[in-house]
Amino acid sequence: MRWKVWVLIGLLVGSLIPAGLSLADENTSVPSEIDNATQEQTIAEHIVDTLTKLSTITERLMSNITLPENSSIMQHYTLAEQYKDSAMGAYENGDYYTTILDGLTAMHHYRVVLESLKEGRENLRDRLFEEVKRMEGYFKMAEHIIIVAQKQGIDVGNAPELLNETREAYKSVLEDIRAKDFAKAQEDLQVAREKKAMLDEQLKNLKEQLAYENADKVVKVFLSKTEKGITIADKAIEFGKEKGMDVSRLENLTEQVKAIYDEVNGLAQEEKWEDALSVIQENSETIREFSKAVSFIQRKAYERQVEEKIKDVKAFLRELNSRIQKDGKALKELKKEGVDTRKAQLQLKVAVQETRLGIGLLKHKKPMQAKAHFAIALDMLHRVDEFILWHA
């Protein structure tokens, strides 16, 4: 072999070993000059040395994750190990040519594994980070429920302690993410979710007690929101029929909710607030399903808006920022006038967070995921606008 072989091997090895995998301190550089008689053997030695390091690194990373046997990563890892063993065996038998060919093939499969693991870690980091950030709004809501319940003389039990424990648990997850210890982050996330589940149960009980303490307000809100939901559903049903879609489930669900609405409204007219609230609770599952259906319709509508507006990203982001600034100022004015704006402020904060997440995903060239976050932001801003108009 001539010296050009070294250039070829150097290029191959450089292209096969992923960026960020430092082997520089392991003396793996290719000699610039070598005796012709030992060129092939030296190349093989270099391949074997590199394979040993790659195998060790990959094995360590693979030991920290659990993958199904039929996953593409496992398939590439199995092939990498097989070709590595073949290359090592050939080297021991003095078959340096086979060592080089099988060694380079093994490197290719190791590279696929390492790049896939790196991408998986980045996706995991994004998912964990998003969940932790979303909890900020949840904690605000939980704190608000506990404070309101306390002010109304309701026994909140250990809800405050559970809230603090859950908040600290999610802080631990965030610290793990920042330390890039994703295995520990997943473990701590499981603990945090268990804490949240216990807190959810406490909050559910508090909300039920608050509902009966404020039955008239709850019923009025139900009637207002349900009336709007029925309007949205009716339009969706009409649109679906025009397009030849099967809307029978939504139509049936809407008819059930209309009957519930009429019954609750009748009791409200007689100021039988607790009876009206009982009707709402007895039909909570149907109402919940209807609410999900309406939310789905609205989300799809917002996604269509985003799909159209995002064609000019800069203009769309300017519009979002302008609406956020405008709504923020309007809420401050309402607060000065004595209006309780806490819920609307929380919704505005969620809109800001979702917008930031969307921008971050756009920067990472993930437009599909970004659109979903922008749709949520639009939904939150719509709710804030309704609140502002209602109290204007």
Short mmCIF file of C-alpha atoms in Angstrom, two decimals:
data_model
loop_
_atom_site.label_atom_id
_atom_site.label_comp_id
_atom_site.label_asym_id
_atom_site.label_seq_id
_atom_site.Cartn_x
_atom_site.Cartn_y
_atom_site.Cartn_z
CA MET A 1 0.00 0.00 0.00
CA ARG A 2 1.14 3.53 -0.68
CA TRP A 3 0.95 6.52 1.71
CA LYS A 4 -2.40 7.44 0.14
CA VAL A 5 -3.95 4.51 1.99
CA TRP A 6 -3.31 6.38 5.26
CA VAL A 7 -5.17 9.41 3.95
CA LEU A 8 -8.11 7.17 3.01
CA ILE A 9 -8.14 5.47 6.42
CA GLY A 10 -7.85 8.82 8.16
CA LEU A 11 -10.82 10.16 6.24
CA LEU A 12 -12.85 7.02 6.88
CA VAL A 13 -12.12 6.98 10.59
CA GLY A 14 -12.84 10.69 10.84
CA SER A 15 -16.19 10.25 9.15
CA LEU A 16 -17.11 7.15 11.12
CA ILE A 17 -16.36 8.37 14.66
CA PRO A 18 -19.05 10.85 15.81
CA ALA A 19 -18.18 14.45 16.54
CA GLY A 20 -17.72 15.09 20.24
CA LEU A 21 -16.19 11.64 20.88
CA SER A 22 -12.70 12.57 21.96
CA LEU A 23 -9.99 9.99 21.42
CA ALA A 24 -7.22 12.54 21.05
CA ASP A 25 -5.76 11.77 24.45
CA GLU A 26 -5.47 8.06 23.61
CA ASN A 27 -2.66 8.43 21.08
CA THR A 28 -4.79 7.34 18.12
CA SER A 29 -3.19 9.58 15.50
CA VAL A 30 -2.02 7.96 12.28
CA PRO A 31 1.75 8.07 11.71
CA SER A 32 2.79 10.20 8.80
CA GLU A 33 5.41 7.79 7.58
CA ILE A 34 5.65 4.04 7.91
CA ASP A 35 7.69 1.27 6.38
CA ASN A 36 5.91 -0.27 3.38
CA ALA A 37 6.33 -3.79 4.70
CA THR A 38 4.35 -3.09 7.84
CA GLN A 39 1.76 -0.62 6.51
CA GLU A 40 -1.16 -3.04 6.43
CA GLN A 41 -0.34 -4.40 9.90
CA THR A 42 -0.05 -0.92 11.38
CA ILE A 43 -3.34 0.15 9.84
CA ALA A 44 -4.94 -2.96 11.36
CA GLU A 45 -3.41 -2.14 14.76
CA HIS A 46 -4.83 1.37 14.57
CA ILE A 47 -8.28 -0.03 13.67
CA VAL A 48 -8.20 -2.54 16.55
CA ASP A 49 -7.14 0.15 19.04
CA THR A 50 -9.93 2.48 17.92
CA LEU A 51 -12.50 -0.33 17.95
CA THR A 52 -11.58 -1.23 21.52
CA LYS A 53 -12.22 2.34 22.66
CA LEU A 54 -15.45 2.67 20.67
CA SER A 55 -16.73 -0.65 22.02
CA THR A 56 -16.03 0.40 25.62
CA ILE A 57 -17.70 3.79 25.22
CA THR A 58 -20.77 2.36 23.46
CA GLU A 59 -21.15 -0.49 25.94
CA ARG A 60 -21.11 1.97 28.85
CA LEU A 61 -23.80 4.13 27.24
CA MET A 62 -25.94 1.13 26.28
CA SER A 63 -25.84 -0.20 29.85
CA ASN A 64 -27.72 2.92 31.05
CA ILE A 65 -30.75 2.42 28.81
CA THR A 66 -33.34 -0.27 28.09
CA LEU A 67 -34.26 -0.91 24.46
CA PRO A 68 -36.40 -3.57 22.74
CA GLU A 69 -34.41 -6.22 20.89
CA ASN A 70 -35.94 -5.23 17.55
CA SER A 71 -35.02 -1.54 17.85
CA SER A 72 -32.77 -0.14 15.12
CA ILE A 73 -30.21 0.93 17.72
CA MET A 74 -29.94 -2.62 19.07
CA GLN A 75 -29.66 -4.00 15.54
CA HIS A 76 -26.79 -1.64 14.70
CA TYR A 77 -25.13 -2.36 18.06
CA THR A 78 -25.33 -6.12 17.46
CA LEU A 79 -23.80 -5.71 13.99
CA ALA A 80 -21.07 -3.45 15.38
CA GLU A 81 -20.13 -6.04 17.98
CA GLN A 82 -20.18 -8.87 15.43
CA TYR A 83 -17.92 -7.03 12.99
CA LYS A 84 -15.67 -5.92 15.86
CA ASP A 85 -15.24 -9.54 17.02
CA SER A 86 -14.57 -10.60 13.43
CA ALA A 87 -11.96 -7.85 13.05
CA MET A 88 -10.29 -8.81 16.34
CA GLY A 89 -10.22 -12.48 15.36
CA ALA A 90 -8.76 -11.68 11.96
CA TYR A 91 -6.09 -9.51 13.60
CA GLU A 92 -5.07 -12.31 15.94
CA ASN A 93 -4.75 -14.63 12.92
CA GLY A 94 -2.62 -12.14 11.05
CA ASP A 95 -5.33 -11.41 8.46
CA TYR A 96 -4.83 -7.64 8.47
CA TYR A 97 -6.81 -7.00 5.30
CA THR A 98 -10.00 -8.53 6.81
CA THR A 99 -9.27 -6.67 10.05
CA ILE A 100 -9.37 -3.36 8.19
CA LEU A 101 -12.55 -4.12 6.23
CA ASP A 102 -14.54 -5.56 9.13
CA GLY A 103 -13.16 -2.93 11.50
CA LEU A 104 -14.34 -0.05 9.33
CA THR A 105 -17.77 -1.71 8.99
CA ALA A 106 -17.97 -2.04 12.77
CA MET A 107 -17.07 1.66 13.12
CA HIS A 108 -19.93 2.58 10.82
CA HIS A 109 -22.45 0.72 13.00
CA TYR A 110 -20.96 2.17 16.21
CA ARG A 111 -21.35 5.63 14.72
CA VAL A 112 -25.05 5.04 13.99
CA VAL A 113 -25.58 3.80 17.56
CA LEU A 114 -23.77 6.75 19.16
CA GLU A 115 -25.54 9.35 17.02
CA SER A 116 -28.92 7.74 17.76
CA LEU A 117 -28.18 7.73 21.49
CA LYS A 118 -27.13 11.38 21.34
CA GLU A 119 -30.35 12.33 19.53
CA GLY A 120 -32.37 10.29 22.01
CA ARG A 121 -30.74 12.09 24.95
CA GLU A 122 -31.53 15.46 23.38
CA ASN A 123 -35.18 14.48 22.84
CA LEU A 124 -35.40 13.17 26.40
CA ARG A 125 -33.91 16.39 27.74
CA ASP A 126 -36.47 18.44 25.82
CA ARG A 127 -39.39 16.33 27.07
CA LEU A 128 -38.23 16.44 30.68
CA PHE A 129 -37.55 20.16 30.55
CA GLU A 130 -40.96 20.91 29.02
CA GLU A 131 -42.78 18.89 31.68
CA VAL A 132 -40.91 20.61 34.51
CA LYS A 133 -41.56 24.08 33.05
CA ARG A 134 -45.27 23.30 32.65
CA MET A 135 -45.45 22.59 36.37
CA GLU A 136 -44.90 26.29 37.16
CA GLY A 137 -48.49 27.02 36.15
CA TYR A 138 -49.75 23.98 38.05
CA PHE A 139 -48.05 25.12 41.25
CA LYS A 140 -49.57 28.59 40.94
CA MET A 141 -53.00 27.02 40.52
CA ALA A 142 -52.52 24.65 43.48
CA GLU A 143 -51.30 27.47 45.71
CA HIS A 144 -54.32 29.59 44.74
CA ILE A 145 -56.79 26.78 45.58
CA ILE A 146 -55.18 26.19 48.97
CA ILE A 147 -55.17 29.91 49.86
CA VAL A 148 -58.80 30.40 48.81
CA ALA A 149 -59.86 27.31 50.78
CA GLN A 150 -58.02 28.55 53.87
CA LYS A 151 -59.67 31.96 53.61
CA GLN A 152 -63.09 30.30 53.48
CA GLY A 153 -62.37 28.26 56.60
CA ILE A 154 -61.96 24.91 54.85
CA ASP A 155 -59.58 22.38 56.39
CA VAL A 156 -56.80 21.97 53.80
CA GLY A 157 -55.13 19.07 55.62
CA ASN A 158 -51.56 18.40 54.47
CA ALA A 159 -52.06 20.03 51.05
CA PRO A 160 -49.53 22.85 51.77
CA GLU A 161 -46.86 20.30 52.77
CA LEU A 162 -47.59 18.16 49.71
CA LEU A 163 -47.36 21.23 47.49
CA ASN A 164 -43.90 22.08 48.86
CA GLU A 165 -42.72 18.47 48.56
CA THR A 166 -43.94 18.23 44.96
CA ARG A 167 -42.31 21.53 44.05
CA GLU A 168 -39.00 20.39 45.54
CA ALA A 169 -39.26 17.04 43.73
CA TYR A 170 -39.58 18.78 40.36
CA LYS A 171 -36.70 21.10 41.26
CA SER A 172 -34.55 17.99 41.69
CA VAL A 173 -35.50 16.88 38.17
CA LEU A 174 -34.51 20.28 36.80
CA GLU A 175 -31.16 20.08 38.58
CA ASP A 176 -30.59 16.60 37.10
CA ILE A 177 -31.31 17.94 33.62
CA ARG A 178 -28.85 20.80 34.08
CA ALA A 179 -26.25 18.29 35.30
CA LYS A 180 -27.04 16.16 32.20
CA ASP A 181 -27.75 13.17 34.44
CA PHE A 182 -30.79 11.98 32.48
CA ALA A 183 -30.94 8.56 34.14
CA LYS A 184 -31.33 10.19 37.55
CA ALA A 185 -33.73 12.75 36.07
CA GLN A 186 -36.06 9.95 35.00
CA GLU A 187 -35.89 8.37 38.45
CA ASP A 188 -36.58 11.68 40.19
CA LEU A 189 -39.38 12.44 37.74
CA GLN A 190 -41.16 9.25 38.80
CA VAL A 191 -40.95 10.37 42.44
CA ALA A 192 -42.20 13.85 41.49
CA ARG A 193 -45.17 12.40 39.59
CA GLU A 194 -46.12 10.26 42.58
CA LYS A 195 -46.04 13.36 44.80
CA LYS A 196 -48.16 15.22 42.26
CA ALA A 197 -50.72 12.40 42.18
CA MET A 198 -51.18 12.68 45.95
CA LEU A 199 -51.45 16.45 45.68
CA ASP A 200 -54.01 16.10 42.87
CA GLU A 201 -56.23 14.05 45.15
CA GLN A 202 -56.06 16.69 47.88
CA LEU A 203 -56.79 19.50 45.43
CA LYS A 204 -59.74 17.57 44.01
CA ASN A 205 -61.31 17.34 47.48
CA LEU A 206 -60.67 21.03 48.14
CA LYS A 207 -62.22 22.04 44.82
CA GLU A 208 -65.34 20.03 45.57
CA GLN A 209 -65.72 21.74 48.94
CA LEU A 210 -65.09 25.14 47.37
CA ALA A 211 -67.66 24.38 44.70
CA TYR A 212 -70.44 23.94 47.25
CA GLU A 213 -69.28 26.99 49.18
CA ASN A 214 -69.59 28.97 45.94
CA ALA A 215 -72.33 27.01 44.18
CA ASP A 216 -73.96 30.07 42.59
CA LYS A 217 -70.70 31.23 41.00
CA VAL A 218 -69.79 27.75 39.78
CA VAL A 219 -73.21 27.26 38.17
CA LYS A 220 -73.07 30.64 36.45
CA VAL A 221 -69.60 29.89 35.04
CA PHE A 222 -70.80 26.47 33.87
CA LEU A 223 -73.77 27.99 32.05
CA SER A 224 -71.62 30.64 30.38
CA LYS A 225 -68.91 28.25 29.22
CA THR A 226 -71.30 25.50 28.18
CA GLU A 227 -73.34 27.92 26.09
CA LYS A 228 -70.19 28.90 24.19
CA GLY A 229 -69.15 25.26 23.87
CA ILE A 230 -72.52 24.31 22.40
CA THR A 231 -72.19 27.12 19.85
CA ILE A 232 -68.73 25.87 18.82
CA ALA A 233 -69.96 22.26 18.62
CA ASP A 234 -73.00 23.20 16.53
CA LYS A 235 -70.78 25.00 14.03
CA ALA A 236 -68.39 22.02 13.90
CA ILE A 237 -71.29 19.62 13.32
CA GLU A 238 -72.66 21.80 10.52
CA PHE A 239 -69.23 22.07 8.90
CA GLY A 240 -68.67 18.32 9.24
CA LYS A 241 -71.97 17.45 7.60
CA GLU A 242 -71.19 19.77 4.69
CA LYS A 243 -67.90 17.93 4.18
CA GLY A 244 -69.55 14.52 4.44
CA MET A 245 -67.86 13.67 7.74
CA ASP A 246 -69.27 11.33 10.39
CA VAL A 247 -70.19 13.68 13.25
CA SER A 248 -72.70 11.38 14.95
CA ARG A 249 -70.67 11.03 18.17
CA LEU A 250 -70.22 14.79 18.58
CA GLU A 251 -73.86 15.36 17.66
CA ASN A 252 -75.07 12.85 20.27
CA LEU A 253 -72.75 14.30 22.90
CA THR A 254 -73.92 17.84 22.16
CA GLU A 255 -77.59 16.84 22.52
CA GLN A 256 -76.86 15.28 25.92
CA VAL A 257 -75.07 18.44 27.10
CA LYS A 258 -77.90 20.65 25.84
CA ALA A 259 -80.33 18.65 28.01
CA ILE A 260 -77.99 19.03 31.03
CA TYR A 261 -77.65 22.76 30.31
CA ASP A 262 -81.43 23.22 30.20
CA GLU A 263 -81.90 21.39 33.51
CA VAL A 264 -79.15 23.36 35.26
CA ASN A 265 -80.41 26.63 33.80
CA GLY A 266 -83.93 25.91 35.04
CA LEU A 267 -82.70 25.29 38.60
CA ALA A 268 -80.52 28.41 38.40
CA GLN A 269 -83.57 30.50 37.47
CA GLU A 270 -85.14 29.29 40.72
CA GLU A 271 -81.84 30.02 42.55
CA LYS A 272 -81.52 26.38 43.58
CA TRP A 273 -77.76 26.60 43.29
CA GLU A 274 -76.77 23.47 45.19
CA ASP A 275 -79.31 21.37 43.28
CA ALA A 276 -77.95 22.77 40.02
CA LEU A 277 -74.40 21.98 41.13
CA SER A 278 -75.45 18.41 41.97
CA VAL A 279 -76.78 17.99 38.41
CA ILE A 280 -73.44 19.18 37.07
CA GLN A 281 -71.52 16.73 39.26
CA GLU A 282 -73.83 13.81 38.43
CA ASN A 283 -73.16 14.40 34.73
CA SER A 284 -69.48 15.29 35.13
CA GLU A 285 -68.27 12.49 32.85
CA THR A 286 -70.51 13.57 29.95
CA ILE A 287 -69.58 17.23 30.49
CA ARG A 288 -65.89 16.30 30.61
CA GLU A 289 -66.13 14.39 27.33
CA PHE A 290 -67.94 17.30 25.72
CA SER A 291 -65.33 19.73 27.02
CA LYS A 292 -62.56 17.55 25.54
CA ALA A 293 -64.36 17.48 22.19
CA VAL A 294 -64.78 21.26 22.14
CA SER A 295 -61.15 21.77 23.21
CA PHE A 296 -60.06 19.48 20.36
CA ILE A 297 -62.10 21.52 17.87
CA GLN A 298 -60.61 24.76 19.19
CA ARG A 299 -57.08 23.36 19.18
CA LYS A 300 -57.43 22.26 15.56
CA ALA A 301 -58.72 25.73 14.70
CA TYR A 302 -55.71 27.33 16.39
CA GLU A 303 -53.36 24.88 14.68
CA ARG A 304 -54.81 25.94 11.34
CA GLN A 305 -54.22 29.56 12.31
CA VAL A 306 -50.63 28.76 13.23
CA GLU A 307 -50.16 26.80 9.99
CA GLU A 308 -51.14 29.89 8.03
CA LYS A 309 -49.46 32.54 10.16
CA ILE A 310 -46.15 30.71 10.63
CA LYS A 311 -45.42 31.07 6.93
CA ASP A 312 -44.07 34.47 7.99
CA VAL A 313 -42.41 33.52 11.27
CA LYS A 314 -41.14 36.99 12.15
CA ALA A 315 -44.53 38.61 11.62
CA PHE A 316 -46.26 35.85 13.59
CA LEU A 317 -43.89 36.21 16.54
CA ARG A 318 -44.30 39.99 16.47
CA GLU A 319 -48.07 39.51 16.60
CA LEU A 320 -47.81 37.12 19.55
CA ASN A 321 -45.49 39.45 21.41
CA SER A 322 -47.77 42.43 20.74
CA ARG A 323 -50.82 40.56 22.04
CA ILE A 324 -48.94 39.40 25.14
CA GLN A 325 -47.78 42.97 25.89
CA LYS A 326 -51.25 44.40 25.26
CA ASP A 327 -53.01 41.82 27.42
CA GLY A 328 -50.43 42.27 30.19
CA LYS A 329 -51.12 45.99 30.35
CA ALA A 330 -54.90 45.43 30.26
CA LEU A 331 -54.73 42.97 33.15
CA LYS A 332 -52.69 45.44 35.21
CA GLU A 333 -55.37 48.08 34.69
CA LEU A 334 -58.13 45.66 35.69
CA LYS A 335 -56.17 44.66 38.79
CA LYS A 336 -55.91 48.33 39.81
CA GLU A 337 -59.70 48.50 39.53
CA GLY A 338 -60.04 45.64 42.01
CA VAL A 339 -60.69 42.80 39.54
CA ASP A 340 -59.27 39.39 40.53
CA THR A 341 -56.98 38.77 37.55
CA ARG A 342 -54.96 35.86 38.95
CA LYS A 343 -56.40 33.19 36.66
CA ALA A 344 -56.01 35.36 33.57
CA GLN A 345 -52.46 36.26 34.59
CA LEU A 346 -51.65 32.56 34.92
CA GLN A 347 -53.09 31.92 31.45
CA LEU A 348 -51.00 34.77 30.07
CA LYS A 349 -47.92 33.31 31.72
CA VAL A 350 -48.65 29.93 30.11
CA ALA A 351 -48.98 31.70 26.75
CA VAL A 352 -45.54 33.26 27.28
CA GLN A 353 -44.00 29.91 28.25
CA GLU A 354 -45.55 28.09 25.29
CA THR A 355 -44.35 30.82 22.94
CA ARG A 356 -40.80 30.47 24.28
CA LEU A 357 -40.93 26.70 23.92
CA GLY A 358 -42.18 27.11 20.36
CA ILE A 359 -39.35 29.50 19.51
CA GLY A 360 -36.83 27.09 21.04
CA LEU A 361 -38.14 24.23 18.93
CA LEU A 362 -37.99 26.37 15.80
CA LYS A 363 -34.34 27.09 16.56
CA HIS A 364 -33.75 23.33 16.81
CA LYS A 365 -35.53 22.89 13.45
CA LYS A 366 -38.58 21.12 14.89
CA PRO A 367 -41.45 23.09 13.32
CA MET A 368 -44.16 20.44 13.89
CA GLN A 369 -43.59 20.38 17.66
CA ALA A 370 -43.33 24.19 17.66
CA LYS A 371 -46.73 24.58 16.01
CA ALA A 372 -48.40 22.61 18.81
CA HIS A 373 -46.95 24.97 21.43
CA PHE A 374 -47.94 28.06 19.44
CA ALA A 375 -51.49 26.67 19.19
CA ILE A 376 -51.63 26.41 22.99
CA ALA A 377 -50.31 29.97 23.26
CA LEU A 378 -53.07 31.22 20.95
CA ASP A 379 -55.67 29.34 22.99
CA MET A 380 -54.43 30.93 26.23
CA LEU A 381 -54.38 34.40 24.68
CA HIS A 382 -57.93 33.87 23.43
CA ARG A 383 -59.05 33.05 26.97
CA VAL A 384 -57.26 36.10 28.36
CA ASP A 385 -58.91 38.30 25.72
CA GLU A 386 -62.32 36.93 26.71
CA PHE A 387 -61.59 37.69 30.36
CA ILE A 388 -60.53 41.25 29.52
CA LEU A 389 -63.61 41.86 27.36
CA TRP A 390 -65.89 40.40 30.03
CA HIS A 391 -64.54 42.80 32.67
CA ALA A 392 -63.98 45.83 30.45
#
